[in-house]
mmCIF file of C-alpha atoms and ligand atoms in Angstrom:
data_model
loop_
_atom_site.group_PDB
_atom_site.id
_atom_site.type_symbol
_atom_site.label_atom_id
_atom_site.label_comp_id
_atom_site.label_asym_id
_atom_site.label_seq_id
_atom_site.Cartn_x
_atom_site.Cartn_y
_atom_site.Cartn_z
ATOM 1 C CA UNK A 1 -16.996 24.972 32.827
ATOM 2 C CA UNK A 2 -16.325 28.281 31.490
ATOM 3 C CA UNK A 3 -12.283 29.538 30.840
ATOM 4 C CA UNK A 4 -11.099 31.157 33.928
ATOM 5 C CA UNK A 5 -7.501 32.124 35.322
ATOM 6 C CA UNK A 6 -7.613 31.411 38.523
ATOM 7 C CA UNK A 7 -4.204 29.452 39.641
ATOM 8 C CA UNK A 8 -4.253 26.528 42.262
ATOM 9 C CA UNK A 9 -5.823 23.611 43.278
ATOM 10 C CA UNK A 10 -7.502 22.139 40.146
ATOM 11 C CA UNK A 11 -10.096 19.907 41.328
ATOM 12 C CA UNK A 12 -13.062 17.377 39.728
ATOM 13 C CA UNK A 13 -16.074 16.147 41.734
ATOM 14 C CA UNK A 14 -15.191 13.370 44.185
ATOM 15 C CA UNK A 15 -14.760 9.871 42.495
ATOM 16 C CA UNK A 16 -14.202 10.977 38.777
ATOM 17 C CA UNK A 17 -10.220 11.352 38.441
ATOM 18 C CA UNK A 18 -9.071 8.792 36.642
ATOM 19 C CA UNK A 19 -5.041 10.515 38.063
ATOM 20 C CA UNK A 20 -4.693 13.103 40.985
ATOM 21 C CA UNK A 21 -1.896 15.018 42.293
ATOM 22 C CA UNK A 22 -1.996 16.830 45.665
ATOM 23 C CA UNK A 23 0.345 18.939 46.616
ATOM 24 C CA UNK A 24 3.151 17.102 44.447
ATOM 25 C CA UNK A 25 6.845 18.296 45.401
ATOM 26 C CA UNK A 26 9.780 17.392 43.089
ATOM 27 C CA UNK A 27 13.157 18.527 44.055
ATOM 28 C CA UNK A 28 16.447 17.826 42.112
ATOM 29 C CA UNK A 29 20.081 17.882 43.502
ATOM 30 C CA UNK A 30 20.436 19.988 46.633
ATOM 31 C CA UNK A 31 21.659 22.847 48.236
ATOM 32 C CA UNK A 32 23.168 25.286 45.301
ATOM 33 C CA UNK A 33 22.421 23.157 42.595
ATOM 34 C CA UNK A 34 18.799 22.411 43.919
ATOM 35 C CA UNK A 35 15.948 22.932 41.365
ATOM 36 C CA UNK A 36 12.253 22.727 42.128
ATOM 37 C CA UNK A 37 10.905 21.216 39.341
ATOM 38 C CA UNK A 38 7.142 20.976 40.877
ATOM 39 C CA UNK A 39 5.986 22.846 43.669
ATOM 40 C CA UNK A 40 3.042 21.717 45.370
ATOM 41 C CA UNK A 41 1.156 21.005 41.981
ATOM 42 C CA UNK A 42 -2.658 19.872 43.204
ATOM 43 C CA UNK A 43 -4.342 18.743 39.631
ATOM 44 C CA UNK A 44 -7.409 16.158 39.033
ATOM 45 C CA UNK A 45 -7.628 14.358 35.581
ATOM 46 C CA UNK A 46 -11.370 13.713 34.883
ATOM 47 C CA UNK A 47 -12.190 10.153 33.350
ATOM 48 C CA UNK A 48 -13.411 10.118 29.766
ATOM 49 C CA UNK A 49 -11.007 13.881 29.202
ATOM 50 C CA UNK A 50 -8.395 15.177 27.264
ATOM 51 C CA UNK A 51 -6.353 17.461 28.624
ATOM 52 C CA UNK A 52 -3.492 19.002 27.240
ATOM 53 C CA UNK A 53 -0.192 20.243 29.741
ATOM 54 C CA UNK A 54 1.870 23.524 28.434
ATOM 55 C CA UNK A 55 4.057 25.994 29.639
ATOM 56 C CA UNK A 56 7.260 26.712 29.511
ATOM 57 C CA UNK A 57 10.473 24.705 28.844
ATOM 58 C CA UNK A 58 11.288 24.132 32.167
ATOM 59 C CA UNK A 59 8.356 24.674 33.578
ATOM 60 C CA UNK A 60 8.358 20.787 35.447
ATOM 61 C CA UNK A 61 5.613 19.658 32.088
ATOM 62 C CA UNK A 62 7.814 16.316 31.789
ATOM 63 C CA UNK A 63 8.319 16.173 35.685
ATOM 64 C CA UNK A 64 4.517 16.536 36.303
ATOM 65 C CA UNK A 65 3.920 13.380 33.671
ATOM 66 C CA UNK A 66 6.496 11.029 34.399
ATOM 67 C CA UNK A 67 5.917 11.653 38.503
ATOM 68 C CA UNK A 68 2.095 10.914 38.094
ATOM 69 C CA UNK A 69 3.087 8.257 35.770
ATOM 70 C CA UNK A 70 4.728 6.556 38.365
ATOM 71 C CA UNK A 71 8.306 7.198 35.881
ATOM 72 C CA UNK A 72 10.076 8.988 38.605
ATOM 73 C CA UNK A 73 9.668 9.837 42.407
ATOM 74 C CA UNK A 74 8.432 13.028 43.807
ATOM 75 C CA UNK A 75 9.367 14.393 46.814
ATOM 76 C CA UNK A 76 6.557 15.110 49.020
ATOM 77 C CA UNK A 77 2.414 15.041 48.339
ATOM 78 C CA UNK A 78 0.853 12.600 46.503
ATOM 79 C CA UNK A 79 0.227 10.972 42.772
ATOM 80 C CA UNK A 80 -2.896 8.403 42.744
ATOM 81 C CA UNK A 81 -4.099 6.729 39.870
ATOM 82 C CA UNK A 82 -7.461 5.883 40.455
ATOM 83 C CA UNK A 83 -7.516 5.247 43.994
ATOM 84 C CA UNK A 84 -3.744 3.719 44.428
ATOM 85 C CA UNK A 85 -1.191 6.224 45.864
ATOM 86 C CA UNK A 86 1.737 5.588 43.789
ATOM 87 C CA UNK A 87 4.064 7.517 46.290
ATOM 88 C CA UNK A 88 4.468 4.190 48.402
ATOM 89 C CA UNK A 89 4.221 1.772 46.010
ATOM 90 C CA UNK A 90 7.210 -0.767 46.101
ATOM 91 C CA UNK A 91 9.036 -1.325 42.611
ATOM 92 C CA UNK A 92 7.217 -4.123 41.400
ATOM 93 C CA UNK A 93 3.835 -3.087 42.287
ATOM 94 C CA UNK A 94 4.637 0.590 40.542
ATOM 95 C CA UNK A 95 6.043 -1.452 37.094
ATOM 96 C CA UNK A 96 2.559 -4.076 37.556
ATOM 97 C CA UNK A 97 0.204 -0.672 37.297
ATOM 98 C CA UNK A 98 2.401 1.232 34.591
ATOM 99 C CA UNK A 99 1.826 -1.842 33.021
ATOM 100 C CA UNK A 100 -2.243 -2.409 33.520
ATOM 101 C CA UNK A 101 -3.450 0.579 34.404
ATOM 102 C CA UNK A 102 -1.234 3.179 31.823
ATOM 103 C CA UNK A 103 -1.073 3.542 28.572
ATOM 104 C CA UNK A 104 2.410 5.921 27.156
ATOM 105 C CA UNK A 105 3.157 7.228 23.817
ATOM 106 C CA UNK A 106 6.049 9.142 23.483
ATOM 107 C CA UNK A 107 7.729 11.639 20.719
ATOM 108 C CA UNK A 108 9.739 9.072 19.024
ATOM 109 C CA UNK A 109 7.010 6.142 18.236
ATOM 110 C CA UNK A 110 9.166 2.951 19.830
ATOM 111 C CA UNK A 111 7.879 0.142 17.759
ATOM 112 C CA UNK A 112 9.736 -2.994 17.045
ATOM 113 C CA UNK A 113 10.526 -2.858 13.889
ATOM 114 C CA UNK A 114 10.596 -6.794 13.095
ATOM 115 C CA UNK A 115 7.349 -6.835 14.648
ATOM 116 C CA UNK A 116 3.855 -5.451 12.307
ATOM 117 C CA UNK A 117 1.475 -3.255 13.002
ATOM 118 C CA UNK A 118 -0.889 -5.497 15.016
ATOM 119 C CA UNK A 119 1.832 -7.183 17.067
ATOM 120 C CA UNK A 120 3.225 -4.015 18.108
ATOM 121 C CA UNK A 121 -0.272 -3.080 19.264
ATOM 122 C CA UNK A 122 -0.542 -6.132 21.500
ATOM 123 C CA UNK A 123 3.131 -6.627 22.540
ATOM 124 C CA UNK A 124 2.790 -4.889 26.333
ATOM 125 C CA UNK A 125 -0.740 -7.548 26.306
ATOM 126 C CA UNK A 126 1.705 -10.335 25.370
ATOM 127 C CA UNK A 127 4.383 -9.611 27.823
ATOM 128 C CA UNK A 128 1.765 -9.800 30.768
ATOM 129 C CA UNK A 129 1.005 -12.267 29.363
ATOM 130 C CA UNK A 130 -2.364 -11.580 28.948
ATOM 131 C CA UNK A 131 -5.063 -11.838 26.026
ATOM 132 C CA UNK A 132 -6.584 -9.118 24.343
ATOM 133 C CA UNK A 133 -9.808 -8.325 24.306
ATOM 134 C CA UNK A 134 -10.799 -8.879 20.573
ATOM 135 C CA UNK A 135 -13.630 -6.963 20.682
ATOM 136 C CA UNK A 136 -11.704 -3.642 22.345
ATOM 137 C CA UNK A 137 -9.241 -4.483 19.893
ATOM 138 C CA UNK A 138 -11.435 -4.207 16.779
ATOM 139 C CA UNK A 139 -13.156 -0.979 18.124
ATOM 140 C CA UNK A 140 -9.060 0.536 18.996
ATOM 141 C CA UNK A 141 -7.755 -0.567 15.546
ATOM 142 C CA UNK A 142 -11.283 0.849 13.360
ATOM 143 C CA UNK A 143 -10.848 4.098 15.595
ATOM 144 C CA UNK A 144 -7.062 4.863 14.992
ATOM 145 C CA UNK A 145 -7.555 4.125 11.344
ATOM 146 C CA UNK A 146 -5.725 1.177 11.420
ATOM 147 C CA UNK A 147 -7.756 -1.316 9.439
ATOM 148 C CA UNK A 148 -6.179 -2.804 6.148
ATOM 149 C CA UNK A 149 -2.973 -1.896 7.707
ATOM 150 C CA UNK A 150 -2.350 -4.532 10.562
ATOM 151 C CA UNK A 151 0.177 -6.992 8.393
ATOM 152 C CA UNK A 152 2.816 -3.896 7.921
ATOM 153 C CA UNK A 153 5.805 -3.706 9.305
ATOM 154 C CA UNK A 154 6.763 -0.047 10.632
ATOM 155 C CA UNK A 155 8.872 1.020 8.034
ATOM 156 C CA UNK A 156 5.926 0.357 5.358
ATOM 157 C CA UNK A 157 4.158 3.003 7.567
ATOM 158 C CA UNK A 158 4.353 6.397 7.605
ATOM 159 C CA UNK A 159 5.085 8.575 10.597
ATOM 160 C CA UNK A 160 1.603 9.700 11.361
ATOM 161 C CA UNK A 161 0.331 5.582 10.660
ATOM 162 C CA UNK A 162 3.312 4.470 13.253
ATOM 163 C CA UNK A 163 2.106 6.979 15.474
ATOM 164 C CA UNK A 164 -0.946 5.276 15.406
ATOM 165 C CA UNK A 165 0.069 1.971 16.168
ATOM 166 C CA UNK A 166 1.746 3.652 18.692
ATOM 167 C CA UNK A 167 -1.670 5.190 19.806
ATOM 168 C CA UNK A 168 -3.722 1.913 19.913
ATOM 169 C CA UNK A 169 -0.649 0.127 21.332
ATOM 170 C CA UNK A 170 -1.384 2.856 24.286
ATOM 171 C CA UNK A 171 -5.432 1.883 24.034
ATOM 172 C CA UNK A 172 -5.133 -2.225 23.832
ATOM 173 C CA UNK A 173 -5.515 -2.934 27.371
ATOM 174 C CA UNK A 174 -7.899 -0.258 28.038
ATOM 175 C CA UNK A 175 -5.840 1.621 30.566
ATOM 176 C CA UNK A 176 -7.023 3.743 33.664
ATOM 177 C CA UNK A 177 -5.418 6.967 31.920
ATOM 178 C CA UNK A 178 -3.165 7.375 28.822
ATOM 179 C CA UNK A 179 0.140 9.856 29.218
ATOM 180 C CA UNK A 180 1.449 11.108 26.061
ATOM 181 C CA UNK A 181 4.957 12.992 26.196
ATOM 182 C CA UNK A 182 5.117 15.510 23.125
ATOM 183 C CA UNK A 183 2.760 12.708 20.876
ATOM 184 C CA UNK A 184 2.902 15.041 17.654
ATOM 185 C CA UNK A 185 6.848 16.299 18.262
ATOM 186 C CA UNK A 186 7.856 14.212 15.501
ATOM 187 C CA UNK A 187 5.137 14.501 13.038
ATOM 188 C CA UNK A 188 4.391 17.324 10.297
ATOM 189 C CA UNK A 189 1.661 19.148 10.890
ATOM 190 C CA UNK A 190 -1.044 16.856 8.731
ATOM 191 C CA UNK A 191 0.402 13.617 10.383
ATOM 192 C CA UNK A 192 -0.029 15.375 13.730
ATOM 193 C CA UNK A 193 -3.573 16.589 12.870
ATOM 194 C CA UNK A 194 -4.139 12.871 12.381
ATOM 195 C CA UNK A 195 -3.139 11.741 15.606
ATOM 196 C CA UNK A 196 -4.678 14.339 17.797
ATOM 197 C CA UNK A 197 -7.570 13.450 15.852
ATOM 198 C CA UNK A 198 -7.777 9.945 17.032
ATOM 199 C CA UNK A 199 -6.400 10.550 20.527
ATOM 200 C CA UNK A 200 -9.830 12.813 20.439
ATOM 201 C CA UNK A 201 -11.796 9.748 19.309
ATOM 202 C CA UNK A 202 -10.379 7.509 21.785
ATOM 203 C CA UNK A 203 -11.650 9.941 24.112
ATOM 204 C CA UNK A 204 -15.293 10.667 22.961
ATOM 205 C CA UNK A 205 -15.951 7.134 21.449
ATOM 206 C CA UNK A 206 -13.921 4.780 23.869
ATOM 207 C CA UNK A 207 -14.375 6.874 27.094
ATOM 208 C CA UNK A 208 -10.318 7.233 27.209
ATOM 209 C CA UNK A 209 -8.911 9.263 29.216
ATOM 210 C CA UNK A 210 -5.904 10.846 27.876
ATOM 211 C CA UNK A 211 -3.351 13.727 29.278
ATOM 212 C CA UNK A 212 -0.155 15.067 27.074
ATOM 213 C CA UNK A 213 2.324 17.650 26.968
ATOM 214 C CA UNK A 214 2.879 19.726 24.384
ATOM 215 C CA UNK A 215 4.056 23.165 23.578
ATOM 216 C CA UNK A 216 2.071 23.189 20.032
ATOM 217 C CA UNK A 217 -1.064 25.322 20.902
ATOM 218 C CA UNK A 218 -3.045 23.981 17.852
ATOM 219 C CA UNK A 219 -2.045 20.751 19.576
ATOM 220 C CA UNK A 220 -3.667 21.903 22.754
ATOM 221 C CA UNK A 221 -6.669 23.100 21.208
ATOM 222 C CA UNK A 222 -8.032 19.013 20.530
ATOM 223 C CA UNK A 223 -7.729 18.921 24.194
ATOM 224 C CA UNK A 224 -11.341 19.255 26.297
ATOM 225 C CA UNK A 225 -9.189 21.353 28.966
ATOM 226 C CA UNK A 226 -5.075 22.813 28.689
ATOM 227 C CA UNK A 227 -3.546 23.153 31.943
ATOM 228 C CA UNK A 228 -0.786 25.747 32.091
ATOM 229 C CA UNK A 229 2.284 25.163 34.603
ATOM 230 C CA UNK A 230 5.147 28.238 35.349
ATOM 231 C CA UNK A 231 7.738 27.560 37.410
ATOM 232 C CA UNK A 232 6.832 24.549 38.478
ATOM 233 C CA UNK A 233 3.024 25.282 39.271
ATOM 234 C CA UNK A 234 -0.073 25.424 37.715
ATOM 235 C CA UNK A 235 -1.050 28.752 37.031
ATOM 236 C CA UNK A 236 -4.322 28.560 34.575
ATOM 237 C CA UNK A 237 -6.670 25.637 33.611
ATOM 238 C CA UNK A 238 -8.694 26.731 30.161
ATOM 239 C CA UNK A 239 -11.816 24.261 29.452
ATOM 240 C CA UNK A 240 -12.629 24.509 25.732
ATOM 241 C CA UNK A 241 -9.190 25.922 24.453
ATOM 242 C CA UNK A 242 -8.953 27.148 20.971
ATOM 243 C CA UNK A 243 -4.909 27.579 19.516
ATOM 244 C CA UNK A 244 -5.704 31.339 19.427
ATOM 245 C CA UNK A 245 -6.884 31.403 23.218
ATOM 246 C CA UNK A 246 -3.700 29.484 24.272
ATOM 247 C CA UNK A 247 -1.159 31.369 21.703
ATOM 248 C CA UNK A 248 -2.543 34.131 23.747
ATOM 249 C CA UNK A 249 -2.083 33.090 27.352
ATOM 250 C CA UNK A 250 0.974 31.891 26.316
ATOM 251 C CA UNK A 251 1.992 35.038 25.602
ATOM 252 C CA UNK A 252 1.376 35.893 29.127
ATOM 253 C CA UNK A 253 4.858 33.945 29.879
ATOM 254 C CA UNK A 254 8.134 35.774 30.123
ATOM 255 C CA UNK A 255 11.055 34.636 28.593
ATOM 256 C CA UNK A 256 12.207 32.970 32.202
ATOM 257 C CA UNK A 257 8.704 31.187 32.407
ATOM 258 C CA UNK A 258 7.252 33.760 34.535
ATOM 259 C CA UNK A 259 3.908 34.478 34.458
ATOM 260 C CA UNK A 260 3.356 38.389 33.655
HETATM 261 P P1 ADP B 301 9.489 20.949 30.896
HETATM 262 O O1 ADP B 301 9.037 19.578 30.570
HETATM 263 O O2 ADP B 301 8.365 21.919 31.164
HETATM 264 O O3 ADP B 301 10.450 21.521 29.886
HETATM 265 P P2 ADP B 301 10.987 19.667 33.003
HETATM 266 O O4 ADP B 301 9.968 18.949 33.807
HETATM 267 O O5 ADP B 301 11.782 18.867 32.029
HETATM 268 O O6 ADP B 301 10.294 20.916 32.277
HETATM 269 O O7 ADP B 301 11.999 20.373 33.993
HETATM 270 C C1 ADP B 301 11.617 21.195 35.091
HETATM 271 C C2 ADP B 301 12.850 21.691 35.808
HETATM 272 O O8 ADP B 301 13.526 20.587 36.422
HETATM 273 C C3 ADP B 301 13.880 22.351 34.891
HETATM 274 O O9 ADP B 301 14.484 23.403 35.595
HETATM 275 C C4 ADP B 301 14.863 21.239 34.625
HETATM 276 O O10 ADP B 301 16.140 21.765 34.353
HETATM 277 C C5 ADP B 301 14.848 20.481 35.939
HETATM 278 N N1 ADP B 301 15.147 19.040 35.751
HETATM 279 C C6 ADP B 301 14.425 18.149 35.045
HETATM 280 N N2 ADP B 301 14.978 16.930 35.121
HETATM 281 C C7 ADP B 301 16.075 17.055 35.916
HETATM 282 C C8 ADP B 301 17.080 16.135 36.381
HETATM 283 N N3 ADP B 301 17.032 14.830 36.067
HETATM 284 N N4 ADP B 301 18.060 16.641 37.160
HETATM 285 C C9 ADP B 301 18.096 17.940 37.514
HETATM 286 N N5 ADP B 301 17.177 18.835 37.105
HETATM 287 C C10 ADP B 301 16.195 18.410 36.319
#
């Protein structure tokens, strides 16, 4: 697929999105007040792809990830992962496939800090109270770089090596899609190049499937594909992004958001 920048429906051949949103509607408050954080956003994330979300602030970037993440409710369309709508999925069922079938990593790293590295990484395994795969596990913990460091505890680590506990934490129970909310916020720019590195890997060696946000085009530029949303829909989808070619549609944002 060549770049193009035509907005709308985003869409993969049938059977290959590991998440899909159709027509996904989020509305806060009401009347005066009322924001549309997501109008009728219709996006497919292809199996075994990185993508990378920008826009914006306030362009619905979190909204968009925690309503396909099953983190929030939307308002009207629809959020699958895999095949399972997650629009009319009861509590428990919603928390069961968070749990099996998604993998988050989020800004701020959230490991237990009594815990090391290798406990942290099969902690969500433990609480469901299910085994790891060993083998998985080796491959996860030799692709993040994480070998030789399983025994430390957090704060031995630096940011960029609890990042990556944080990564194959995401990766142990080899989940449908991985959501990452602003993954490198935290991290200088070496630490981040690490990460982005390995969330690359995990794609092209493990078959992952990851998806983040992030407003740091060299960030966007490991991605296979960068997905640009204004005002609350998408407006450009850019396969093979470089940081100049999204610095430069970027750009193409007003100070409200706007596309110009
Ligand atoms: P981004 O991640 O691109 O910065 P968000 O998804 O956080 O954008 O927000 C999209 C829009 O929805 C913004 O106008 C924001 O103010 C609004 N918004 C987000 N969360 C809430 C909320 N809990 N209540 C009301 N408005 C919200």
């Amino acid at each position: 697929m060549t770049t193009s920048t035509h907005p709308g429906p985003v869409t993969a051949p049938a059977g290959v999105a590991a998440a899909s949103a159709t027509g996904l509607t989020k509305v806060y408050g009401a009347g005066e007040t009322q924001v549309v954080a997501l109008d009728q956003v219709s996006v497919d994330f292809r199996k075994g792809e990185f993508t990378a979300i920008m826009g914006p602030s306030g362009s619905g970037k979190s909204t968009l990830m925690h309503c396909m993440a099953g983190l929030d409710s939307v308002s009207g369309g629809s959020a699958r992962i895999g095949d399972t709508e997650l629009t009319t999925l009861k509590e428990k069922k919603l928390t069961q496939l968070r749990r099996d079938k998604i993998g988050f990593i989020f800004q701020a790293f959230n490991l237990l800090p009594t815990l090391n590295a290798l406990e942290n990484i099969t902690l969500p395994l433990d609480i469901a109270g299910r085994k790891a795969d060993q083998v998985w596990l080796d491959r996860v913990v030799e692709t993040v770089g994480l070998s030789g460091r399983l025994k430390h505890r957090p704060s031995e680590l630096s940011g960029g090596q609890q990042q990556r506990v944080a990564v194959a934490r995401a990766l142990a129970s080899q989940p449908e899609i991985i959501f990452g909310d602003e993954p490198t916020g935290n991290l200088d720019s070496r630490s981040g190049a690490e990460v982005l590195g390995f969330l690359r890997n995990s794609v092209r060696e493990l078959n992952q499937t990851v998806v983040i946000v992030t407003h740091d085009p060299v960030a966007a530029s490991y991605a296979d594909r960068v997905v640009f949303l204004a005002d609350g829909r998408i407006v450009d989808d850019m396969a093979a992004p470089t940081a100049e070619k999204v610095l430069e549609r970027m750009k193409g944002f007003d100070a409200k958001g706007r596309t110009s």
